[in-house]
Coordinates of C-alpha atoms and ligand atoms in Angstrom, one line a residue:
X66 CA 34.1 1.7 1.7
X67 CA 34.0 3.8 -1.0
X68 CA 30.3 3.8 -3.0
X69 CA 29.8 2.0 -6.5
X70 CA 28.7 4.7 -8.7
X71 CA 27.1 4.4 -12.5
X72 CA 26.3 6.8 -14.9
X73 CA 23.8 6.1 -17.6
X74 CA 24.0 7.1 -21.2
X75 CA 20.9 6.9 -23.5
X76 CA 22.1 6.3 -26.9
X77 CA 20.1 7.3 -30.3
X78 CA 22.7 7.2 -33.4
X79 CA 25.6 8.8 -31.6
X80 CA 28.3 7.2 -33.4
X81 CA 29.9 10.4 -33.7
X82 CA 30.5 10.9 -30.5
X83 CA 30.4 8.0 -28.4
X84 CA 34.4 6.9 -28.7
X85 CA 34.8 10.4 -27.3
X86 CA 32.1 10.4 -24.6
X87 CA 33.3 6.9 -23.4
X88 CA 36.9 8.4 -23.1
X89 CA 36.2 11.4 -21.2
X90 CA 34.0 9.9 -18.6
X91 CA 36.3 6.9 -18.0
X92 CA 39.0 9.8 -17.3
X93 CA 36.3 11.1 -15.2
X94 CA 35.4 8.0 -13.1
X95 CA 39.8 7.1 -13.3
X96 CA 40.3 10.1 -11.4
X97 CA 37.5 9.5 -9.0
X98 CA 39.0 5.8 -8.0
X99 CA 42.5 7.4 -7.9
X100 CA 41.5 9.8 -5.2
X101 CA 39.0 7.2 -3.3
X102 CA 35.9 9.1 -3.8
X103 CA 34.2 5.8 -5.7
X104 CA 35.3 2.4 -6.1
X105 CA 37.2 0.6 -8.9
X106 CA 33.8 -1.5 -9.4
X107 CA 31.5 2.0 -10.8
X108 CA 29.9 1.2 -13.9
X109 CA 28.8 3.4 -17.4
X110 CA 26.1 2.2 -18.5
X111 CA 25.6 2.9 -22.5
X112 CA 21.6 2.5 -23.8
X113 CA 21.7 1.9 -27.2
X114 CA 17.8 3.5 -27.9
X115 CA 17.0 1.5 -31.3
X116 CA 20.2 3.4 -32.7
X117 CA 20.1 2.7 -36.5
X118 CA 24.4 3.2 -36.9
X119 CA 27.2 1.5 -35.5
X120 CA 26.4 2.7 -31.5
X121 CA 25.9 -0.5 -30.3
X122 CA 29.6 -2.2 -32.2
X123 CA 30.7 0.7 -30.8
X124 CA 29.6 -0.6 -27.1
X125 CA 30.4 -3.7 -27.9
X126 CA 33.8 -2.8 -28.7
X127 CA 34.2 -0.7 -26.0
X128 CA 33.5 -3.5 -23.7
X129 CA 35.5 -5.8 -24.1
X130 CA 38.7 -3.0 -23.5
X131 CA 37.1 -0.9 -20.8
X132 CA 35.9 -2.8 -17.6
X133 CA 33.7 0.1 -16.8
X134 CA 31.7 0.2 -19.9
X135 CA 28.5 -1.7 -19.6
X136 CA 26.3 -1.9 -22.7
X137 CA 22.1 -2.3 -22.7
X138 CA 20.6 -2.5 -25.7
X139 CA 16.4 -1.8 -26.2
X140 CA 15.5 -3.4 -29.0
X141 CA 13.5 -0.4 -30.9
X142 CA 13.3 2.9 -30.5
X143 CA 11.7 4.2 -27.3
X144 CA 12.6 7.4 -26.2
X145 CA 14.9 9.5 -24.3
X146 CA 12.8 9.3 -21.3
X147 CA 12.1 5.3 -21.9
X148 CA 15.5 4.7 -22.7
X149 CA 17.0 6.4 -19.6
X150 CA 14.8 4.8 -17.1
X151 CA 16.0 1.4 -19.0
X152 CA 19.4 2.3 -18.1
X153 CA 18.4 3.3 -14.5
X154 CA 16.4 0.1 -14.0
X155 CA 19.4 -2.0 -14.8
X156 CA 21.8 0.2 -13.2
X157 CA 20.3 -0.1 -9.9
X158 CA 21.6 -3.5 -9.1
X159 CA 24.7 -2.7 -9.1
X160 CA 25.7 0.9 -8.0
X161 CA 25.1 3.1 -5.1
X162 CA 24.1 5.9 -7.0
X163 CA 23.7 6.8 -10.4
X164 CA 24.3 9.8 -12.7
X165 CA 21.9 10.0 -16.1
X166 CA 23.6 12.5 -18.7
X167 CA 23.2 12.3 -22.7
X168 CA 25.7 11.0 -25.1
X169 CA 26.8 14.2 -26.3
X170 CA 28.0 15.6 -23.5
X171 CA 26.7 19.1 -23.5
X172 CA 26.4 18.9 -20.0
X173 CA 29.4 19.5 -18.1
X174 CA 31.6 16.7 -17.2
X175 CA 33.6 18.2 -14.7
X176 CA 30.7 18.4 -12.0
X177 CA 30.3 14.8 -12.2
X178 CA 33.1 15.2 -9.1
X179 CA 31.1 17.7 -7.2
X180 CA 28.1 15.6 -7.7
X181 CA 29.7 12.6 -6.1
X182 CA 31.3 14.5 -3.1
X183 CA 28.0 15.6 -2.0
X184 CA 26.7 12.4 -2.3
X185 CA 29.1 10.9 -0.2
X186 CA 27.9 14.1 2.2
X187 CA 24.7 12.3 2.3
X188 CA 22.9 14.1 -0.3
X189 CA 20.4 11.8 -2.1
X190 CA 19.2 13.9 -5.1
X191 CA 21.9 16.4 -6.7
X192 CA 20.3 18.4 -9.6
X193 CA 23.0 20.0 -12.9
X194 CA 21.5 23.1 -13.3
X195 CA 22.5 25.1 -16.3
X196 CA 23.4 29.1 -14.7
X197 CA 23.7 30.2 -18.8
X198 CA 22.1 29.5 -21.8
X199 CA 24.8 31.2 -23.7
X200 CA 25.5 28.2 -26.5
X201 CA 21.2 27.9 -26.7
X202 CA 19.4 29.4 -29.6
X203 CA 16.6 32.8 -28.2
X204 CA 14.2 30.4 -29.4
X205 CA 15.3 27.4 -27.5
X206 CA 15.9 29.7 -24.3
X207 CA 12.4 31.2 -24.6
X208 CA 10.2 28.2 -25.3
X209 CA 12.2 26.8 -22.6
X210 CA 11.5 29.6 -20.1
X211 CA 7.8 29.5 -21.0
X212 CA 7.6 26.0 -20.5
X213 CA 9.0 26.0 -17.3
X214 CA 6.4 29.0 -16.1
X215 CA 3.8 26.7 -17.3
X216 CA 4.3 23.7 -16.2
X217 CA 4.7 25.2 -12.7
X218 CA 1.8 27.6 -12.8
X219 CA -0.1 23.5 -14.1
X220 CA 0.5 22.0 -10.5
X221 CA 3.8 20.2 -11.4
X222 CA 6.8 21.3 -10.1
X223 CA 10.1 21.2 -11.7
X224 CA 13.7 22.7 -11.4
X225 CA 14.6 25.6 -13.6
X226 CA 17.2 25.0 -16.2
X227 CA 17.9 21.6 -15.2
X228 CA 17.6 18.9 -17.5
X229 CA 18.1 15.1 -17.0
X230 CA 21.6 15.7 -15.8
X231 CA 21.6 14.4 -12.1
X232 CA 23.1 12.5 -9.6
X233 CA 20.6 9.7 -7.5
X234 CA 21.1 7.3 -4.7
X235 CA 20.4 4.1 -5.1
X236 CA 16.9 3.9 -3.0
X237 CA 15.9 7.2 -4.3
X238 CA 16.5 5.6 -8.2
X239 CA 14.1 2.2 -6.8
X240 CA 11.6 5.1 -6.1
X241 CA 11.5 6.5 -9.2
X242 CA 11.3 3.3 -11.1
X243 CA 7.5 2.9 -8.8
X244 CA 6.6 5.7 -11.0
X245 CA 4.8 3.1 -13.5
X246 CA 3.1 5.4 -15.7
X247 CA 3.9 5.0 -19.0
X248 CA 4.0 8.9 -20.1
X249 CA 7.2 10.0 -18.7
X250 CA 8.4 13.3 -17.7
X251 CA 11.1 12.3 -15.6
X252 CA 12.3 15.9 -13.9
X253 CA 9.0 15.9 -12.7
X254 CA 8.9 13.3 -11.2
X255 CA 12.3 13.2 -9.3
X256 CA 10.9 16.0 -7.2
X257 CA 8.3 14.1 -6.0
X258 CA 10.5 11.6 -4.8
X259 CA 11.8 13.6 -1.6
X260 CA 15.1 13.1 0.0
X261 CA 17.5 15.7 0.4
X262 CA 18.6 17.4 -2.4
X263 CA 21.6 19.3 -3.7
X264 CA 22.5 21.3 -7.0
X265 CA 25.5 21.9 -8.8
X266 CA 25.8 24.6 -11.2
X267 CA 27.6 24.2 -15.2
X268 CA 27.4 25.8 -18.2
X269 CA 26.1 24.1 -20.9
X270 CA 28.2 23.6 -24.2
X271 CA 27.4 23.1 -27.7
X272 CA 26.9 19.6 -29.3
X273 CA 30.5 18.1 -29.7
X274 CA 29.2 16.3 -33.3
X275 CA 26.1 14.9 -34.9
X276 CA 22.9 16.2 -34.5
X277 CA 20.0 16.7 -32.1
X278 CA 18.2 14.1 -31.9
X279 CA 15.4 16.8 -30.8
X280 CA 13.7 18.6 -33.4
X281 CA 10.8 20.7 -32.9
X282 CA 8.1 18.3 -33.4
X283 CA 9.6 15.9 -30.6
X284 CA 10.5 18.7 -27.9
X285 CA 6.3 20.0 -28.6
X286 CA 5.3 16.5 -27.8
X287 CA 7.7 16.5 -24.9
X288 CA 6.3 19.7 -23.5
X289 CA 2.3 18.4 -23.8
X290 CA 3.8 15.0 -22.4
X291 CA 5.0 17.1 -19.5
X292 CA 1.4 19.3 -19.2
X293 CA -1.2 16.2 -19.4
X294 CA 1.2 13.8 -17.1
X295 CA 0.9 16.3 -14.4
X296 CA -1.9 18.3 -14.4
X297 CA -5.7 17.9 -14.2
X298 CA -5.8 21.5 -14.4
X299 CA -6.8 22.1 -18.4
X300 CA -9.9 19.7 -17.7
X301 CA -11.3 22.3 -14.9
X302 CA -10.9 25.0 -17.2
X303 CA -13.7 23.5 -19.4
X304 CA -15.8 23.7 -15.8
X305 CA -14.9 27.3 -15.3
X306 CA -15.2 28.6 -18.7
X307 CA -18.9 26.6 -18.9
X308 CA -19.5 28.7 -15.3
X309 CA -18.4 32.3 -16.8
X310 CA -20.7 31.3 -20.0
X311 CA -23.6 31.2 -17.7
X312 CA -23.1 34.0 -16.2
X313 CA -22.8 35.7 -19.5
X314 CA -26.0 34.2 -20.6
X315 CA -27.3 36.1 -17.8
X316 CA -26.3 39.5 -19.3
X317 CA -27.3 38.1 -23.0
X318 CA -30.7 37.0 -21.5
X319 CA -31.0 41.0 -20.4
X320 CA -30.0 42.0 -23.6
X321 CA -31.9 39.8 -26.3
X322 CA -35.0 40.1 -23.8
X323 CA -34.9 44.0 -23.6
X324 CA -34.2 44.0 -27.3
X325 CA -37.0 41.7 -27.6
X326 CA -39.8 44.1 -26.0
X327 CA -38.5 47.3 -27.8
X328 CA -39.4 45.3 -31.0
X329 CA -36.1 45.7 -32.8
X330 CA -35.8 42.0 -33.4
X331 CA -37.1 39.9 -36.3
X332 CA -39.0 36.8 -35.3
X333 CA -37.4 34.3 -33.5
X334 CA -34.2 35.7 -32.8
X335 CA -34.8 36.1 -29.1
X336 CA -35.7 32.1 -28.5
X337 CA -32.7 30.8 -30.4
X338 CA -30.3 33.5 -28.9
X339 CA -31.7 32.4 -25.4
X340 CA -31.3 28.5 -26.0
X341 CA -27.9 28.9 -28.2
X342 CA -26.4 30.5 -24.9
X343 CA -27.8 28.6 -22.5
X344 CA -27.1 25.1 -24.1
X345 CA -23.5 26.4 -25.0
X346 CA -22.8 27.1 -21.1
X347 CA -24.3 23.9 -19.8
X348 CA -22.9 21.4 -22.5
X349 CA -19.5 22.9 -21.1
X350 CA -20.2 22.7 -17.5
X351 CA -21.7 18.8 -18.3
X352 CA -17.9 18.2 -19.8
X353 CA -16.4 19.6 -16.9
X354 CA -18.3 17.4 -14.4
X355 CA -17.4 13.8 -17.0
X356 CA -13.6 15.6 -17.1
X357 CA -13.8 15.5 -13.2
X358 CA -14.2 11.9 -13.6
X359 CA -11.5 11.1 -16.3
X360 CA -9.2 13.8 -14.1
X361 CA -9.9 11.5 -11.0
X362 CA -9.8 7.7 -13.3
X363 CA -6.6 9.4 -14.5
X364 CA -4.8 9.6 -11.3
X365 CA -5.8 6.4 -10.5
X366 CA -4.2 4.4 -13.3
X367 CA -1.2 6.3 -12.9
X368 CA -1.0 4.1 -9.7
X369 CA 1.9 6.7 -8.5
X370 CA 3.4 5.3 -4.8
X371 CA 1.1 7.2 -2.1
X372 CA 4.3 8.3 -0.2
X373 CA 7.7 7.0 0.7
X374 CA 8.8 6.8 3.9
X375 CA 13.1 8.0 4.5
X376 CA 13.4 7.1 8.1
X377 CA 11.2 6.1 11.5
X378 CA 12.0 5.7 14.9
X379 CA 10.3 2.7 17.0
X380 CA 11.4 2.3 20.4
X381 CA 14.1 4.2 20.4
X382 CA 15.7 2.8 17.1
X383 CA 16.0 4.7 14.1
X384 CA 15.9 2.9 11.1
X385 CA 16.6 3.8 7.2
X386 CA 14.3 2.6 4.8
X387 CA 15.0 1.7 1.3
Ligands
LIG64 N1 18.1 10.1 -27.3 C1 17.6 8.8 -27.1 N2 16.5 8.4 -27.8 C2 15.8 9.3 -28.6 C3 16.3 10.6 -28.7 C4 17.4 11.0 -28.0 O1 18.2 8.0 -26.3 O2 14.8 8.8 -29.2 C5 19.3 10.5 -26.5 C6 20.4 11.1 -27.3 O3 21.3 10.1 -27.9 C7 21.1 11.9 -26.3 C8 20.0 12.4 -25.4 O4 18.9 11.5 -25.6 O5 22.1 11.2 -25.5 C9 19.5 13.8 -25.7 O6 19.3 14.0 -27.0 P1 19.8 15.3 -27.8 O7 21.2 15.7 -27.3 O8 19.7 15.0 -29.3 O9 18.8 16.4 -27.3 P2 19.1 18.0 -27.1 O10 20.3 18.1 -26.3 O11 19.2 18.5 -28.5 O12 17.8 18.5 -26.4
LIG65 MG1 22.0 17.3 -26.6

């Protein structure tokens, strides 16, 4: 039987474009059911995120016309991130996989197809990868670039050039919703998750109308979302640069106290040189054992899923876990 397949729209005042977004992915998803790859019963999801114009009539509407429009609707403003796990979390019930992509379609529909087929090939996790950046701003293509070599050199790793544009199976999307914590950076997370994964390769296009809903100050809070959600590593800095300061109070130890003998110094300089240093490197190194702590206390509360487990065999049976 052909799978039940859902894509999820997040939603933040995208009246502009939604009439057209809903028509070109029910083409989509037609043309799918026409050649058998999914059944009639796939699903869109549309999350209206708070929108403050007409995005949710326009679900609404939509609706009642077009079986595969479903409509969910968060009742203030949370986030691309929140708004998209909302859509996943209700999605879940009733697909057998599920494709997230934003309202303005700047990702490429057309791999929506290639997505599916490897799906039904058994692949669990199929990443849209953007192979140009052509439509981008340099700024936006740097900052990007520098994130990504960041947040990979932090300990968290994530797929180059993709976004939130992917394709999940069903028990793979249950697995990400065990993810509880409440500061999301969802591509980091999917790769955590396992499975087998695929990619699919677009090029991304320009806004088709209205505006991002990105602007500077959101994508900077984004990126130290994505850091601090990951990565202990910024606390053990504080430990090694307290380390490297007592070794340099070594050297200024050597210095003042040489200084000190030769009688170039005026009174009192050498003792407050001495205990400036050496307070310096050890208030540091005392932060870096209390950020030890916090780092571990962190982890904790982020109550992540200790590991998920894709298949077993027991007396001879092999047996698929959900
Ligand atoms: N979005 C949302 N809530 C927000 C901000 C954005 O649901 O608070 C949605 C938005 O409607 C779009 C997607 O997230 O579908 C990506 O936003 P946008 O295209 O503005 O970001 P950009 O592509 O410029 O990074
Ligand atoms: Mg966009």
């Amino acid at each position: 039987m052909a799978s039940k397949l859902g894509i999820v729209v997040p939603c933040y005042n995208e009246q502009e474009v939604l009439r057209e977004t809903i028509k070109q992915l029910t083409a989509i998803i037609e043309k799918m059911v026409a050649k058998g790859m999914i059944s009639s019963d796939s699903k869109m999801f549309y999350i209206d995120d708070g929108s403050k114009d007409k995005t949710w009539n326009i679900i609404d509407e939509c609706s009642k016309s077009n079986k595969y429009v479903c409509g969910v609707k968060l009742a203030h403003n949370s986030g691309h991130q929140n708004a998209l796990i909302a859509g996943l979390s209700v999605g879940v019930d009733y697909c057998d996989a599920l494709i997230s992509i934003d309202a303005d379609l700047q990702d490429d529909i057309d791999v929506i197809e290639e997505m599916v087929d490897k799906f039904n090939h058994g692949i669990e996790i199929v990443y849209g990868v953007r192979d140009s950046r052509t439509t981008d701003t340099f700024f936006k293509k740097t900052t990007a670039l520098t994130f990504y070599k960041l947040m990979n050199s932090l300990g968290a790793k994530t797929v180059y050039n993709h976004a939130d544009y992917r394709l999940m199976s069903k028990r793979a999307v249950k697995h990400l919703l065990e993810f509880n914590e409440r500061n999301l950076f969802i591509r980091g997370i999917v790769p955590l998750i396992g499975y087998e994964t695929g990619t699919v390769y677009y090029a991304r296009k320009a806004r088709m109308a209205g505006e991002s809903k990105y602007p500077l100050r959101k994508m900077l809070s984004f990126a130290i979302d994505g850091i601090t959600s990951f990565s202990i590593r910024p606390i053990r800095l504080i430990y090694v640069v307290g380390i490297i300061m007592l070794i340099t109070t070594l050297a200024v130890a050597l210095y003042v106290l040489i200084s000190h003998f030769c009688g170039q110094t005026v009174q009192g300089w050498t003792s407050l040189m001495l205990s400036l240093w050496f307070i310096g490197s050890l208030i540091l190194i005392s932060l870096g054992v209390i950020g030890e702590y916090i780092g571990k206390i962190y982890i904790e509360v982020k109550n992540r899923p200790r590991f998920i487990i894709e298949k077993s065999i027991i007396d001879n049976n092999e047996k698929d876990y959900q």
